Amino acid sequence: MRSYAKSIALYEKTRKHLAGGVSSNVRYASVPVPLFFARGEGARLYDVDGNVHIDYVLGNGPAILGHAPKKVIDAVAASLAEGQLFAAQHPRETELAERLCGLLPGAEVVRFSTSGTEAVLMAMRLARAFTGRDKILKFEGHYHGWSDQAYISARPPLNEAGPANAPVPVAGSPGMPASVLGDVAVCGWNDLELLEQALERHRGEIAAVIMEPVMVNGGVMPPLPGYLEGVKELCRKHGALFILDEVITGFRVGLRGAQAKFGVTADLSIYAKAVAAGFPLAMVAGRRDVMDTLLDKGVMHGGTYNGNVQSMAAALAALDLLEAEDGAVYRDLEARGRELMQGLAALAAKHKLPILVHGMPAIFQTFFTSAPAPRNYRESAACDRDRMLTLHAALQEEGVRVQQAGKWFLSTTHDKPVIEETLVAADRAMAKMASA
Ligand SMILES: Cc1ncc(COP(=O)(O)O)c(C=O)c1O
């Protein structure tokens, strides 16, 4: 048995002065307590008790180059003496914006922000200002940050969520005013007929349709063939903007994100996480005419830390690595991910455990289910969450750290030996589960 005595003691001490002992609620989910890590390097984390973890959480996605990537750290270190914030522009912003516009589908212009939550808020405000409409249509199970305007029906209890063909918006947290629910329409995902019906019900009201292009939150479900194209067409028909939230998929499922992978371009896109390989940076990218409302209509977007020197330096250095040989690192990342997915599925069959491994190789999901792969939130909610958590606890005992919701993030440092070591550990963890 691994000992977490020091993490437990630190958690108790921390709780006295840091509310709940954590700085983000999602960190409560760790067992036996929110763990404390001393450092990270490449694919591994080292906790304060001396346990080593092969890390598939990667800060919930950003660490695409692994922990403490040397070239990024060096670039940030070199920038530190220049200062951090000028409440003004600096040349790295020019360089990064130009490179991103040259790279990303549909990115005529970009605007930098600090977190994904803020960038989503900006995109929704732009869409409302551009169309003169108030309502945003979002999908059940999709997460777009924790704001009052967006943390709606992200993981709704099914007894509050209404019928599958016409879900009702459900606030995700106490403290959210009921009034925000009136500005949102909620729809089941991966079903064009449901979207068409929802857009008809709200004819002339919807400013934008927002979604994750792959429904990563909720279970790493890819869009059905033709779905994204169909959504874009329906948006056009109904005069709504199409917003893709690529906070997780961007710079992860490929150099140019999900839009290049699936061949569909949104009006506005949101990126964060992997774009700066672990440093705080988010952005909205998209159509010039929509983004011009920032100036033409005086749409407000602010943020003290936006475009700070270190985040720009980190993103530029990360891009150097990610863009090399037109994204060669992604070909490796996908090969390793596929190997791991296939290896886990084979182990599940060997131990006769009903584990479904599905998603994209650079980000995938393990579900406990014997049913076909889920296609939307309600189908994924039917999977056995308790057994999934038991598997994660068993994996942690064997030195493999997986996100509690069942997502596995890979980095470029998860090389062949790391994957092989993971599969040996998973074999032991599943054997224990099967015999329990
Ligand atoms: C798809 C998606 N959008 C937005 C966000 C919010 O980003 P942040 O946590 O940087 O505010 C997240 C966070 O996990 C996300 O997964």
Tab-separated table of C-alpha atoms and ligand atoms in Angstrom:
chain	number	residue	atom	x	y	z
A	1	MET	CA	0.000	0.000	0.000
A	2	ARG	CA	1.267	3.456	-0.885
A	3	SER	CA	1.370	5.937	1.960
A	4	TYR	CA	-0.167	9.372	1.583
A	5	ALA	CA	0.495	10.417	5.200
A	6	LYS	CA	2.273	13.651	4.299
A	7	SER	CA	-0.420	14.675	1.796
A	8	ILE	CA	-3.086	13.947	4.420
A	9	ALA	CA	-1.275	16.040	7.052
A	10	LEU	CA	-0.678	18.900	4.597
A	11	TYR	CA	-4.305	18.830	3.498
A	12	GLU	CA	-5.476	19.134	7.107
A	13	LYS	CA	-3.072	22.042	7.677
A	14	THR	CA	-4.001	23.757	4.396
A	15	ARG	CA	-7.732	23.579	5.110
A	16	LYS	CA	-7.239	25.874	8.099
A	17	HIS	CA	-6.419	28.829	5.852
A	18	LEU	CA	-7.255	27.871	2.250
A	19	ALA	CA	-11.007	27.402	1.808
A	20	GLY	CA	-11.697	23.713	1.332
A	21	GLY	CA	-7.941	23.101	1.130
A	22	VAL	CA	-7.890	23.497	-2.665
A	23	SER	CA	-7.850	26.309	-5.229
A	24	SER	CA	-10.324	24.675	-7.624
A	25	ASN	CA	-13.286	22.447	-6.746
A	26	VAL	CA	-12.375	19.763	-9.289
A	27	ARG	CA	-9.328	18.939	-7.146
A	28	TYR	CA	-11.537	17.586	-4.320
A	29	ALA	CA	-12.044	14.422	-6.348
A	30	SER	CA	-8.586	12.977	-5.642
A	31	VAL	CA	-8.220	10.034	-3.199
A	32	PRO	CA	-7.619	9.610	-0.289
A	33	VAL	CA	-7.384	13.431	-0.097
A	34	PRO	CA	-6.418	16.121	-2.618
A	35	LEU	CA	-2.781	15.091	-3.094
A	36	PHE	CA	0.210	17.410	-2.762
A	37	PHE	CA	2.928	17.190	-5.374
A	38	ALA	CA	6.495	18.315	-4.879
A	39	ARG	CA	7.401	18.455	-8.574
A	40	GLY	CA	6.724	17.205	-12.064
A	41	GLU	CA	9.068	16.218	-14.846
A	42	GLY	CA	8.071	14.877	-18.238
A	43	ALA	CA	5.363	12.227	-17.847
A	44	ARG	CA	5.864	11.869	-14.084
A	45	LEU	CA	4.743	13.596	-10.911
A	46	TYR	CA	6.452	13.188	-7.539
A	47	ASP	CA	4.210	13.612	-4.510
A	48	VAL	CA	5.300	14.827	-1.075
A	49	ASP	CA	5.244	11.254	0.280
A	50	GLY	CA	7.800	10.176	-2.320
A	51	ASN	CA	5.307	8.304	-4.524
A	52	VAL	CA	5.942	8.526	-8.252
A	53	HIS	CA	2.946	8.806	-10.575
A	54	ILE	CA	2.851	8.391	-14.349
A	55	ASP	CA	0.589	11.345	-14.940
A	56	TYR	CA	-2.351	11.176	-17.347
A	57	VAL	CA	-4.004	14.242	-15.837
A	58	LEU	CA	-1.388	16.751	-17.008
A	59	GLY	CA	-2.974	19.673	-15.190
A	60	ASN	CA	-6.271	18.666	-16.860
A	61	GLY	CA	-4.809	19.055	-20.308
A	62	PRO	CA	-2.317	21.912	-20.633
A	63	ALA	CA	0.930	19.955	-20.184
A	64	ILE	CA	0.982	18.687	-23.793
A	65	LEU	CA	4.799	18.761	-23.693
A	66	GLY	CA	4.936	17.030	-20.301
A	67	HIS	CA	5.818	18.695	-17.009
A	68	ALA	CA	8.511	21.394	-16.951
A	69	PRO	CA	9.370	21.238	-20.682
A	70	LYS	CA	12.912	22.583	-20.848
A	71	LYS	CA	12.629	24.777	-23.950
A	72	VAL	CA	9.469	26.433	-22.664
A	73	ILE	CA	10.907	26.916	-19.171
A	74	ASP	CA	14.095	28.405	-20.629
A	75	ALA	CA	12.117	30.832	-22.816
A	76	VAL	CA	9.988	31.924	-19.862
A	77	ALA	CA	13.049	32.254	-17.609
A	78	ALA	CA	14.772	34.421	-20.237
A	79	SER	CA	11.709	36.680	-20.393
A	80	LEU	CA	11.349	37.207	-16.631
A	81	ALA	CA	13.779	40.091	-16.360
A	82	GLU	CA	11.907	42.008	-19.080
A	83	GLY	CA	8.977	42.447	-16.711
A	84	GLN	CA	5.562	40.860	-16.581
A	85	LEU	CA	2.796	43.368	-17.312
A	86	PHE	CA	2.871	46.831	-18.830
A	87	ALA	CA	-0.852	47.585	-19.168
A	88	ALA	CA	0.217	48.052	-22.769
A	89	GLN	CA	1.325	46.002	-25.735
A	90	HIS	CA	4.656	44.333	-26.337
A	91	PRO	CA	6.142	42.798	-29.480
A	92	ARG	CA	5.670	39.160	-28.459
A	93	GLU	CA	1.882	39.670	-28.727
A	94	THR	CA	2.311	40.762	-32.344
A	95	GLU	CA	4.436	37.744	-33.141
A	96	LEU	CA	2.188	35.217	-31.416
A	97	ALA	CA	-1.051	36.621	-32.891
A	98	GLU	CA	0.446	36.529	-36.400
A	99	ARG	CA	1.656	32.958	-36.004
A	100	LEU	CA	-1.678	31.764	-34.610
A	101	CYS	CA	-3.646	33.400	-37.422
A	102	GLY	CA	-1.372	31.689	-39.926
A	103	LEU	CA	-1.966	28.349	-38.250
A	104	LEU	CA	-5.537	27.971	-37.012
A	105	PRO	CA	-8.583	27.333	-39.212
A	106	GLY	CA	-10.837	30.376	-39.432
A	107	ALA	CA	-8.555	32.560	-37.306
A	108	GLU	CA	-8.641	35.889	-39.149
A	109	VAL	CA	-7.860	37.604	-35.850
A	110	VAL	CA	-7.311	36.522	-32.248
A	111	ARG	CA	-7.710	38.240	-28.856
A	112	PHE	CA	-5.820	36.953	-25.809
A	113	SER	CA	-7.339	36.255	-22.424
A	114	THR	CA	-6.127	34.391	-19.335
A	115	SER	CA	-8.467	31.465	-18.700
A	116	GLY	CA	-10.836	29.388	-20.794
A	117	THR	CA	-13.766	30.575	-18.670
A	118	GLU	CA	-13.024	34.203	-19.530
A	119	ALA	CA	-12.489	33.509	-23.223
A	120	VAL	CA	-15.872	31.743	-23.394
A	121	LEU	CA	-17.489	34.786	-21.775
A	122	MET	CA	-15.862	37.017	-24.389
A	123	ALA	CA	-17.043	34.827	-27.273
A	124	MET	CA	-20.623	34.784	-25.969
A	125	ARG	CA	-20.610	38.565	-25.526
A	126	LEU	CA	-19.245	39.073	-29.043
A	127	ALA	CA	-21.957	36.831	-30.480
A	128	ARG	CA	-24.679	38.693	-28.606
A	129	ALA	CA	-23.345	42.077	-29.721
A	130	PHE	CA	-22.921	40.946	-33.332
A	131	THR	CA	-26.370	39.392	-33.725
A	132	GLY	CA	-28.353	41.618	-31.376
A	133	ARG	CA	-29.822	38.479	-29.784
A	134	ASP	CA	-29.519	37.337	-26.153
A	135	LYS	CA	-29.816	33.543	-26.047
A	136	ILE	CA	-26.950	31.080	-26.302
A	137	LEU	CA	-27.707	27.469	-27.204
A	138	LYS	CA	-25.458	24.940	-25.482
A	139	PHE	CA	-25.468	21.176	-25.131
A	140	GLU	CA	-26.017	18.853	-22.193
A	141	GLY	CA	-22.743	17.555	-20.750
A	142	HIS	CA	-20.547	20.193	-22.402
A	143	TYR	CA	-18.423	22.253	-20.009
A	144	HIS	CA	-17.493	25.811	-20.906
A	145	GLY	CA	-16.083	27.042	-17.596
A	146	TRP	CA	-17.568	27.855	-14.234
A	147	SER	CA	-19.189	31.251	-14.894
A	148	ASP	CA	-22.857	31.946	-14.151
A	149	GLN	CA	-23.518	32.282	-17.895
A	150	ALA	CA	-21.913	29.010	-18.930
A	151	TYR	CA	-21.964	26.533	-16.027
A	152	ILE	CA	-25.388	25.323	-17.027
A	153	SER	CA	-26.370	21.691	-17.694
A	154	ALA	CA	-22.711	20.684	-17.690
A	155	ARG	CA	-23.464	17.635	-15.551
A	156	PRO	CA	-27.133	17.934	-14.622
A	157	PRO	CA	-28.823	15.332	-12.399
A	158	LEU	CA	-31.135	13.513	-14.806
A	159	ASN	CA	-34.127	13.878	-12.494
A	160	GLU	CA	-33.874	17.679	-12.943
A	161	ALA	CA	-32.890	17.799	-16.597
A	162	GLY	CA	-36.276	17.320	-18.291
A	163	PRO	CA	-36.963	15.100	-21.304
A	164	ALA	CA	-34.073	14.071	-23.583
A	165	ASN	CA	-35.668	15.714	-26.620
A	166	ALA	CA	-36.205	19.053	-24.857
A	167	PRO	CA	-33.892	19.377	-21.833
A	168	VAL	CA	-34.352	22.248	-19.405
A	169	PRO	CA	-31.350	24.379	-18.369
A	170	VAL	CA	-30.021	23.344	-14.951
A	171	ALA	CA	-27.771	25.638	-12.897
A	172	GLY	CA	-24.531	23.868	-11.971
A	173	SER	CA	-23.978	25.566	-8.628
A	174	PRO	CA	-25.719	27.192	-5.717
A	175	GLY	CA	-25.244	30.936	-5.951
A	176	MET	CA	-26.074	31.178	-9.640
A	177	PRO	CA	-29.026	33.519	-10.199
A	178	ALA	CA	-32.065	31.834	-11.753
A	179	SER	CA	-32.240	34.711	-14.246
A	180	VAL	CA	-29.216	33.385	-16.189
A	181	LEU	CA	-31.159	30.275	-17.146
A	182	GLY	CA	-33.463	32.416	-19.282
A	183	ASP	CA	-30.568	33.381	-21.550
A	184	VAL	CA	-29.639	29.800	-22.376
A	185	ALA	CA	-31.282	27.054	-24.403
A	186	VAL	CA	-30.059	23.480	-23.834
A	187	CYS	CA	-30.093	20.657	-26.345
A	188	GLY	CA	-28.990	17.001	-26.522
A	189	TRP	CA	-25.740	16.617	-28.491
A	190	ASN	CA	-24.857	14.641	-31.611
A	191	ASP	CA	-28.410	14.750	-32.987
A	192	LEU	CA	-29.221	17.229	-35.774
A	193	GLU	CA	-32.955	16.683	-35.507
A	194	LEU	CA	-32.937	17.727	-31.842
A	195	LEU	CA	-30.942	20.840	-32.721
A	196	GLU	CA	-33.288	21.745	-35.553
A	197	GLN	CA	-36.261	21.406	-33.200
A	198	ALA	CA	-34.538	23.534	-30.534
A	199	LEU	CA	-33.663	26.251	-33.045
A	200	GLU	CA	-37.279	26.254	-34.258
A	201	ARG	CA	-38.567	26.540	-30.679
A	202	HIS	CA	-36.291	29.563	-30.193
A	203	ARG	CA	-36.640	30.968	-33.722
A	204	GLY	CA	-34.962	34.388	-34.042
A	205	GLU	CA	-33.608	34.303	-30.473
A	206	ILE	CA	-30.309	32.401	-30.632
A	207	ALA	CA	-27.133	34.487	-30.886
A	208	ALA	CA	-24.807	31.501	-30.994
A	209	VAL	CA	-24.598	27.751	-30.748
A	210	ILE	CA	-21.601	26.731	-28.628
A	211	MET	CA	-20.139	23.257	-28.196
A	212	GLU	CA	-16.971	21.281	-27.663
A	213	PRO	CA	-16.185	19.794	-31.116
A	214	VAL	CA	-15.390	16.516	-29.362
A	215	MET	CA	-17.462	16.249	-26.199
A	216	VAL	CA	-14.446	15.718	-23.982
A	217	ASN	CA	-16.120	16.759	-20.755
A	218	GLY	CA	-18.758	14.121	-20.288
A	219	GLY	CA	-16.758	11.309	-21.895
A	220	VAL	CA	-14.535	12.140	-24.900
A	221	MET	CA	-17.245	11.487	-27.474
A	222	PRO	CA	-16.385	12.360	-31.064
A	223	PRO	CA	-19.028	14.015	-33.247
A	224	LEU	CA	-20.980	11.604	-35.469
A	225	PRO	CA	-20.032	11.835	-39.156
A	226	GLY	CA	-21.619	14.939	-40.690
A	227	TYR	CA	-22.775	16.338	-37.355
A	228	LEU	CA	-20.485	19.387	-37.176
A	229	GLU	CA	-21.198	20.277	-40.820
A	230	GLY	CA	-24.929	19.951	-40.147
A	231	VAL	CA	-24.701	22.185	-37.067
A	232	LYS	CA	-22.910	24.842	-39.065
A	233	GLU	CA	-25.598	24.718	-41.750
A	234	LEU	CA	-28.385	25.003	-39.180
A	235	CYS	CA	-26.590	27.967	-37.585
A	236	ARG	CA	-26.469	29.696	-40.978
A	237	LYS	CA	-30.152	28.963	-41.588
A	238	HIS	CA	-31.126	30.452	-38.225
A	239	GLY	CA	-28.748	33.436	-38.252
A	240	ALA	CA	-26.801	32.162	-35.235
A	241	LEU	CA	-23.016	32.141	-34.910
A	242	PHE	CA	-21.260	28.797	-34.549
A	243	ILE	CA	-18.756	28.767	-31.661
A	244	LEU	CA	-16.403	25.843	-31.105
A	245	ASP	CA	-14.835	25.559	-27.677
A	246	GLU	CA	-11.435	24.021	-28.402
A	247	VAL	CA	-10.094	24.640	-24.900
A	248	ILE	CA	-9.212	20.939	-24.620
A	249	THR	CA	-9.083	19.801	-28.254
A	250	GLY	CA	-6.973	22.760	-29.445
A	251	PHE	CA	-3.283	21.907	-29.856
A	252	ARG	CA	-4.146	18.410	-28.595
A	253	VAL	CA	-6.093	16.385	-31.163
A	254	GLY	CA	-3.761	17.861	-33.780
A	255	LEU	CA	-1.662	20.944	-34.444
A	256	ARG	CA	-4.679	22.763	-35.889
A	257	GLY	CA	-7.178	21.296	-33.433
A	258	ALA	CA	-10.494	19.575	-34.048
A	259	GLN	CA	-11.528	21.957	-36.816
A	260	ALA	CA	-8.737	20.747	-39.083
A	261	LYS	CA	-9.336	17.151	-38.015
A	262	PHE	CA	-13.034	17.244	-38.914
A	263	GLY	CA	-12.819	19.786	-41.745
A	264	VAL	CA	-15.299	22.252	-40.241
A	265	THR	CA	-14.559	25.886	-39.399
A	266	ALA	CA	-16.474	27.833	-36.773
A	267	ASP	CA	-17.239	31.560	-36.721
A	268	LEU	CA	-15.472	31.890	-33.363
A	269	SER	CA	-13.218	29.425	-31.554
A	270	ILE	CA	-11.869	29.355	-28.042
A	271	TYR	CA	-8.436	27.989	-27.175
A	272	ALA	CA	-6.614	27.656	-23.838
A	273	LYS	CA	-4.812	24.859	-21.954
A	274	ALA	CA	-2.250	23.276	-24.345
A	275	VAL	CA	-1.634	26.524	-26.268
A	276	ALA	CA	0.945	27.698	-23.717
A	277	ALA	CA	1.999	24.237	-22.468
A	278	GLY	CA	1.081	24.940	-18.833
A	279	PHE	CA	1.207	28.740	-18.572
A	280	PRO	CA	-2.043	30.716	-18.273
A	281	LEU	CA	-3.224	31.753	-21.725
A	282	ALA	CA	-6.558	31.600	-23.504
A	283	MET	CA	-7.904	33.262	-26.617
A	284	VAL	CA	-10.818	33.765	-28.923
A	285	ALA	CA	-10.015	33.343	-32.599
A	286	GLY	CA	-12.297	33.896	-35.535
A	287	ARG	CA	-14.042	36.062	-38.058
A	288	ARG	CA	-12.751	39.602	-38.395
A	289	ASP	CA	-16.214	41.115	-38.799
A	290	VAL	CA	-17.370	39.547	-35.499
A	291	MET	CA	-14.166	40.383	-33.617
A	292	ASP	CA	-14.288	43.950	-34.974
A	293	THR	CA	-17.295	44.598	-32.735
A	294	LEU	CA	-14.694	45.012	-29.953
A	295	LEU	CA	-13.747	48.281	-31.603
A	296	ASP	CA	-16.737	49.203	-33.779
A	297	LYS	CA	-19.416	48.613	-31.163
A	298	GLY	CA	-17.232	49.075	-28.094
A	299	VAL	CA	-17.790	45.520	-26.872
A	300	MET	CA	-15.910	45.359	-23.568
A	301	HIS	CA	-13.194	42.797	-23.036
A	302	GLY	CA	-10.573	43.341	-20.352
A	303	GLY	CA	-8.182	41.503	-18.075
A	304	THR	CA	-5.111	42.717	-16.183
A	305	TYR	CA	-3.056	39.618	-16.974
A	306	ASN	CA	-4.082	39.266	-20.642
A	307	GLY	CA	-1.125	38.958	-23.006
A	308	ASN	CA	1.425	38.979	-20.166
A	309	VAL	CA	5.051	38.601	-21.206
A	310	GLN	CA	5.610	35.129	-19.730
A	311	SER	CA	2.506	33.528	-21.222
A	312	MET	CA	3.418	34.921	-24.642
A	313	ALA	CA	6.988	33.638	-24.281
A	314	ALA	CA	5.704	30.209	-23.220
A	315	ALA	CA	3.267	29.962	-26.128
A	316	LEU	CA	5.893	31.003	-28.683
A	317	ALA	CA	8.348	28.410	-27.377
A	318	ALA	CA	5.641	25.735	-27.253
A	319	LEU	CA	4.611	26.548	-30.829
A	320	ASP	CA	8.211	26.113	-31.996
A	321	LEU	CA	8.071	22.543	-30.698
A	322	LEU	CA	4.514	21.726	-31.751
A	323	GLU	CA	4.825	23.188	-35.250
A	324	ALA	CA	8.172	21.566	-36.102
A	325	GLU	CA	7.929	19.496	-39.308
A	326	ASP	CA	4.271	20.425	-39.623
A	327	GLY	CA	3.266	18.881	-36.327
A	328	ALA	CA	5.419	15.739	-36.339
A	329	VAL	CA	5.003	15.430	-32.558
A	330	TYR	CA	1.282	14.808	-33.046
A	331	ARG	CA	1.912	11.794	-35.241
A	332	ASP	CA	3.955	10.252	-32.396
A	333	LEU	CA	1.424	11.321	-29.790
A	334	GLU	CA	-1.383	9.626	-31.742
A	335	ALA	CA	0.648	6.431	-32.237
A	336	ARG	CA	1.405	6.218	-28.494
A	337	GLY	CA	-2.192	7.003	-27.589
A	338	ARG	CA	-3.509	4.325	-29.927
A	339	GLU	CA	-1.064	1.816	-28.443
A	340	LEU	CA	-2.234	2.650	-24.934
A	341	MET	CA	-5.933	2.522	-25.854
A	342	GLN	CA	-5.541	-0.839	-27.570
A	343	GLY	CA	-3.416	-2.175	-24.708
A	344	LEU	CA	-5.989	-1.162	-22.094
A	345	ALA	CA	-8.841	-2.678	-24.116
A	346	ALA	CA	-6.896	-5.948	-24.460
A	347	LEU	CA	-6.231	-6.025	-20.698
A	348	ALA	CA	-9.903	-5.404	-19.955
A	349	ALA	CA	-10.802	-8.379	-22.189
A	350	LYS	CA	-8.142	-10.524	-20.499
A	351	HIS	CA	-9.546	-9.746	-17.048
A	352	LYS	CA	-13.175	-9.943	-18.266
A	353	LEU	CA	-13.929	-6.398	-17.105
A	354	PRO	CA	-16.566	-4.412	-19.056
A	355	ILE	CA	-14.248	-1.472	-19.725
A	356	LEU	CA	-14.810	0.606	-22.838
A	357	VAL	CA	-11.808	2.596	-24.047
A	358	HIS	CA	-12.767	5.252	-26.541
A	359	GLY	CA	-12.045	8.748	-27.796
A	360	MET	CA	-9.100	10.305	-29.636
A	361	PRO	CA	-5.640	8.921	-29.043
A	362	ALA	CA	-4.312	12.134	-27.426
A	363	ILE	CA	-7.305	12.314	-25.081
A	364	PHE	CA	-9.477	9.302	-24.404
A	365	GLN	CA	-11.881	7.910	-21.850
A	366	THR	CA	-12.362	4.674	-19.934
A	367	PHE	CA	-15.965	3.803	-19.099
A	368	PHE	CA	-17.378	0.825	-17.257
A	369	THR	CA	-20.148	-0.347	-19.547
A	370	SER	CA	-21.160	-3.269	-21.740
A	371	ALA	CA	-23.315	-0.976	-23.884
A	372	PRO	CA	-22.139	0.492	-27.204
A	373	ALA	CA	-19.992	3.645	-27.005
A	374	PRO	CA	-22.044	6.546	-25.631
A	375	ARG	CA	-22.858	9.356	-28.072
A	376	ASN	CA	-24.196	11.983	-25.687
A	377	TYR	CA	-24.408	12.973	-22.033
A	378	ARG	CA	-27.389	10.807	-21.116
A	379	GLU	CA	-25.793	7.686	-22.566
A	380	SER	CA	-22.501	8.383	-20.785
A	381	ALA	CA	-24.338	9.063	-17.509
A	382	ALA	CA	-25.662	5.494	-17.653
A	383	CYS	CA	-22.119	4.062	-17.307
A	384	ASP	CA	-20.963	2.693	-13.947
A	385	ARG	CA	-19.129	5.587	-12.310
A	386	ASP	CA	-18.413	3.800	-9.024
A	387	ARG	CA	-16.508	0.969	-10.727
A	388	MET	CA	-14.593	3.517	-12.799
A	389	LEU	CA	-13.493	5.254	-9.587
A	390	THR	CA	-12.475	1.889	-8.121
A	391	LEU	CA	-10.313	1.267	-11.193
A	392	HIS	CA	-8.692	4.697	-10.831
A	393	ALA	CA	-7.892	4.041	-7.176
A	394	ALA	CA	-6.343	0.685	-8.158
A	395	LEU	CA	-4.316	2.387	-10.915
A	396	GLN	CA	-3.077	5.035	-8.482
A	397	GLU	CA	-1.846	2.254	-6.188
A	398	GLU	CA	0.182	0.960	-9.145
A	399	GLY	CA	1.619	4.407	-9.948
A	400	VAL	CA	-0.728	5.583	-12.720
A	401	ARG	CA	-2.657	8.803	-12.187
A	402	VAL	CA	-5.877	9.198	-14.180
A	403	GLN	CA	-8.376	12.040	-14.009
A	404	GLN	CA	-11.321	11.119	-11.779
A	405	ALA	CA	-13.901	11.593	-14.535
A	406	GLY	CA	-12.116	8.881	-16.531
A	407	LYS	CA	-10.189	11.010	-19.027
A	408	TRP	CA	-6.619	10.130	-20.015
A	409	PHE	CA	-4.497	13.020	-21.367
A	410	LEU	CA	-1.241	12.192	-23.141
A	411	SER	CA	1.842	14.335	-23.608
A	412	THR	CA	4.753	14.160	-26.021
A	413	THR	CA	6.823	12.747	-23.126
A	414	HIS	CA	4.619	9.649	-22.825
A	415	ASP	CA	7.011	7.619	-24.945
A	416	LYS	CA	7.040	3.886	-25.654
A	417	PRO	CA	8.686	2.854	-22.328
A	418	VAL	CA	6.170	4.983	-20.391
A	419	ILE	CA	3.250	3.384	-22.251
A	420	GLU	CA	4.662	-0.099	-21.633
A	421	GLU	CA	5.150	0.663	-17.922
A	422	THR	CA	1.573	1.960	-17.767
A	423	LEU	CA	0.211	-1.239	-19.303
A	424	VAL	CA	2.123	-3.428	-16.810
A	425	ALA	CA	0.663	-1.327	-13.975
A	426	ALA	CA	-2.836	-1.475	-15.510
A	427	ASP	CA	-2.553	-5.271	-15.794
A	428	ARG	CA	-1.923	-5.479	-12.042
A	429	ALA	CA	-4.693	-2.988	-11.223
A	430	MET	CA	-7.270	-4.820	-13.351
A	431	ALA	CA	-6.198	-8.200	-11.954
A	432	LYS	CA	-6.909	-6.891	-8.457
A	433	MET	CA	-10.265	-5.520	-9.525
A	434	ALA	CA	-11.244	-8.738	-11.269
A	435	SER	CA	-10.419	-10.838	-8.201
A	436	ALA	CA	-12.110	-8.457	-5.719
B	1	LIG	C1	-14.032	22.739	-22.979
B	1	LIG	C2	-13.676	23.681	-21.873
B	1	LIG	N1	-14.017	24.976	-21.964
B	1	LIG	C3	-13.697	25.862	-21.007
B	1	LIG	C4	-13.020	25.479	-19.886
B	1	LIG	C5	-12.662	26.477	-18.831
B	1	LIG	O1	-11.310	26.755	-18.886
B	1	LIG	P1	-10.528	27.307	-17.584
B	1	LIG	O2	-10.494	26.202	-16.599
B	1	LIG	O3	-9.181	27.700	-18.127
B	1	LIG	O4	-11.302	28.489	-17.100
B	1	LIG	C6	-12.638	24.133	-19.739
B	1	LIG	C7	-11.905	23.678	-18.553
B	1	LIG	O5	-11.666	22.525	-18.323
B	1	LIG	C8	-12.974	23.214	-20.756
B	1	LIG	O6	-12.667	21.909	-20.648
